[in-house]
Short mmCIF file of C-alpha atoms in Angstrom, two decimals:
data_model
loop_
_atom_site.label_atom_id
_atom_site.label_comp_id
_atom_site.label_asym_id
_atom_site.label_seq_id
_atom_site.Cartn_x
_atom_site.Cartn_y
_atom_site.Cartn_z
CA MET A 299 -0.11 0.11 -0.15
CA PRO A 300 1.56 3.48 -1.02
CA THR A 301 2.49 5.69 1.87
CA ARG A 302 -0.15 9.27 1.54
CA THR A 303 0.70 12.75 2.52
CA ALA A 304 -1.02 14.60 4.41
CA GLY A 305 -2.51 16.94 2.17
CA GLN A 306 -3.80 13.63 0.41
CA ARG A 307 -5.35 12.17 3.25
CA ARG A 308 -7.20 15.53 4.29
CA ALA A 309 -8.39 15.59 0.68
CA GLU A 310 -10.18 12.07 0.93
CA ALA A 311 -11.43 12.92 4.11
CA LYS A 312 -13.27 15.70 2.76
CA VAL A 313 -15.15 13.08 0.45
CA ALA A 314 -15.09 10.60 3.01
CA TYR A 315 -16.00 13.08 5.86
CA ASP A 316 -13.92 11.64 8.78
CA ALA A 317 -14.67 14.25 11.75
CA TYR A 318 -11.61 13.51 13.23
CA LEU A 319 -9.84 15.23 10.73
CA ASP A 320 -9.23 19.00 11.48
CA GLN A 321 -10.67 20.14 8.07
CA CYS A 322 -13.74 17.71 7.58
CA PRO A 323 -16.67 19.76 6.72
CA SER A 324 -18.54 17.41 9.48
CA ARG A 325 -16.32 18.32 12.01
CA GLN A 326 -17.80 21.80 11.30
CA LEU A 327 -21.03 20.67 11.15
CA LEU A 328 -20.73 18.90 14.54
CA ALA A 329 -19.34 22.08 16.16
CA ARG A 330 -21.99 23.84 15.18
CA ILE A 331 -24.69 21.35 16.40
CA SER A 332 -23.25 20.87 19.66
CA ASP A 333 -23.56 24.27 20.42
CA LYS A 334 -26.41 24.88 23.63
CA TRP A 335 -28.13 27.49 21.73
CA VAL A 336 -28.94 25.30 18.94
CA THR A 337 -30.16 22.32 21.28
CA LEU A 338 -32.49 24.47 22.69
CA ILE A 339 -33.92 26.36 19.83
CA ILE A 340 -34.21 23.00 17.79
CA CYS A 341 -36.03 21.24 20.70
CA ALA A 342 -38.18 24.46 21.02
CA LEU A 343 -39.51 24.28 17.69
CA GLY A 344 -39.86 20.10 17.77
CA GLU A 345 -42.31 20.87 20.85
CA HIS A 346 -44.80 22.56 18.08
CA GLU A 347 -46.69 21.10 15.17
CA THR A 348 -46.90 24.67 13.57
CA THR A 349 -44.46 27.54 13.09
CA MET A 350 -43.45 29.80 15.97
CA ARG A 351 -42.77 33.55 15.93
CA TYR A 352 -38.98 35.05 17.52
CA SER A 353 -40.52 36.02 20.35
CA GLU A 354 -41.83 32.93 21.18
CA LEU A 355 -38.73 30.96 20.90
CA ALA A 356 -37.52 34.13 23.06
CA ARG A 357 -39.63 33.40 25.52
CA ARG A 358 -39.42 29.67 25.39
CA ILE A 359 -35.36 29.67 25.83
CA PRO A 360 -34.58 32.57 28.72
CA GLY A 361 -31.30 33.73 29.12
CA VAL A 362 -30.54 33.42 24.92
CA SER A 363 -29.78 37.42 23.93
CA GLN A 364 -31.53 38.88 20.91
CA LYS A 365 -28.19 38.63 19.27
CA MET A 366 -27.47 34.87 19.93
CA LEU A 367 -30.84 33.59 19.10
CA THR A 368 -30.80 36.09 15.68
CA GLN A 369 -27.12 34.49 14.70
CA THR A 370 -28.32 31.20 15.83
CA LEU A 371 -31.56 30.80 13.77
CA ARG A 372 -29.37 32.72 10.98
CA THR A 373 -27.19 29.57 11.02
CA LEU A 374 -29.85 26.74 11.36
CA GLU A 375 -31.24 28.29 8.40
CA ARG A 376 -28.29 28.34 6.68
CA ASP A 377 -27.45 25.13 6.85
CA GLY A 378 -30.93 23.83 6.03
CA LEU A 379 -32.47 23.04 9.70
CA VAL A 380 -34.85 25.52 10.17
CA ALA A 381 -37.16 27.26 7.77
CA ARG A 382 -38.07 31.17 8.00
CA THR A 383 -41.01 32.55 6.42
CA VAL A 384 -41.72 36.21 6.60
CA THR A 385 -45.80 37.16 6.13
CA PRO A 386 -45.89 40.68 4.66
CA SER A 387 -48.17 42.75 7.12
CA ILE A 388 -47.50 45.55 9.59
CA PRO A 389 -45.62 44.67 11.26
CA PRO A 390 -44.07 41.73 9.35
CA ARG A 391 -44.87 38.06 10.83
CA VAL A 392 -41.87 35.98 10.89
CA ASP A 393 -42.08 32.71 11.22
CA TYR A 394 -39.83 29.72 11.78
CA GLU A 395 -40.16 26.28 11.62
CA LEU A 396 -37.85 22.93 11.24
CA THR A 397 -37.29 21.79 7.82
CA PRO A 398 -37.60 17.80 6.97
CA LEU A 399 -33.55 17.88 7.46
CA GLY A 400 -34.34 19.66 10.86
CA ARG A 401 -36.83 16.98 11.70
CA SER A 402 -34.81 14.16 11.06
CA PHE A 403 -32.23 15.64 13.69
CA LEU A 404 -34.62 16.07 16.28
CA GLU A 405 -35.24 12.85 17.71
CA PRO A 406 -31.19 12.58 18.34
CA ILE A 407 -31.08 15.79 19.53
CA GLN A 408 -34.12 15.45 22.02
CA HIS A 409 -32.19 11.90 23.50
CA VAL A 410 -29.26 14.21 24.30
CA LYS A 411 -31.14 16.80 25.69
CA CYS A 412 -33.35 14.34 28.21
CA TRP A 413 -30.15 12.31 28.98
CA ALA A 414 -28.65 16.00 30.47
CA GLU A 415 -31.91 16.94 32.10
CA HIS A 416 -32.15 13.04 33.84
CA HIS A 417 -28.50 12.69 34.96
CA MET A 418 -27.76 16.03 36.10
CA PRO A 419 -28.07 14.96 39.74
CA GLU A 420 -25.42 12.25 39.23
CA VAL A 421 -23.32 14.93 37.39
CA ASP A 422 -23.34 17.06 40.13
CA ARG A 423 -22.37 14.19 42.61
CA ALA A 424 -19.59 13.68 40.60
CA ARG A 425 -18.47 17.13 40.14
CA ALA A 426 -18.77 17.51 43.81
CA ALA A 427 -16.89 14.56 44.85
CA TYR A 428 -13.88 15.91 42.23
CA ASP A 429 -14.03 19.12 43.96
CA ALA A 430 -13.50 17.94 47.51
CA ALA A 431 -10.74 15.29 46.08
CA ARG A 432 -8.72 18.56 44.80
CA PRO A 433 -9.02 21.59 47.24
CA GLU A 434 -7.22 24.64 45.67
#
């Protein structure tokens, strides 16, 4: 088997989508979808059978700034996970919903969210034990 250069391996990885390699596009997507606001927005949109308005999302996700909510919705729209619909009215109505691609991501991300909610007491205990064993 011939030896390949790092550049050749990177080029092959782009085709094969090996997320362990730094330049792989799937690694960039993995970084994006692991963001806490992405998780919460996808789950919030998934709770509704219909669309949600920006203000509804902001109320559903306390702590998210207007800038971060707008920025995250734009990146999710760019990635094809969220659809934005503007209805011309006064004032204009803007609705958000998951696309079919976003819906396909909903189940695994809901599992992660539920896992975190269910296992938080165990994580808290582990953190306390770790901190107690390593006093500063």
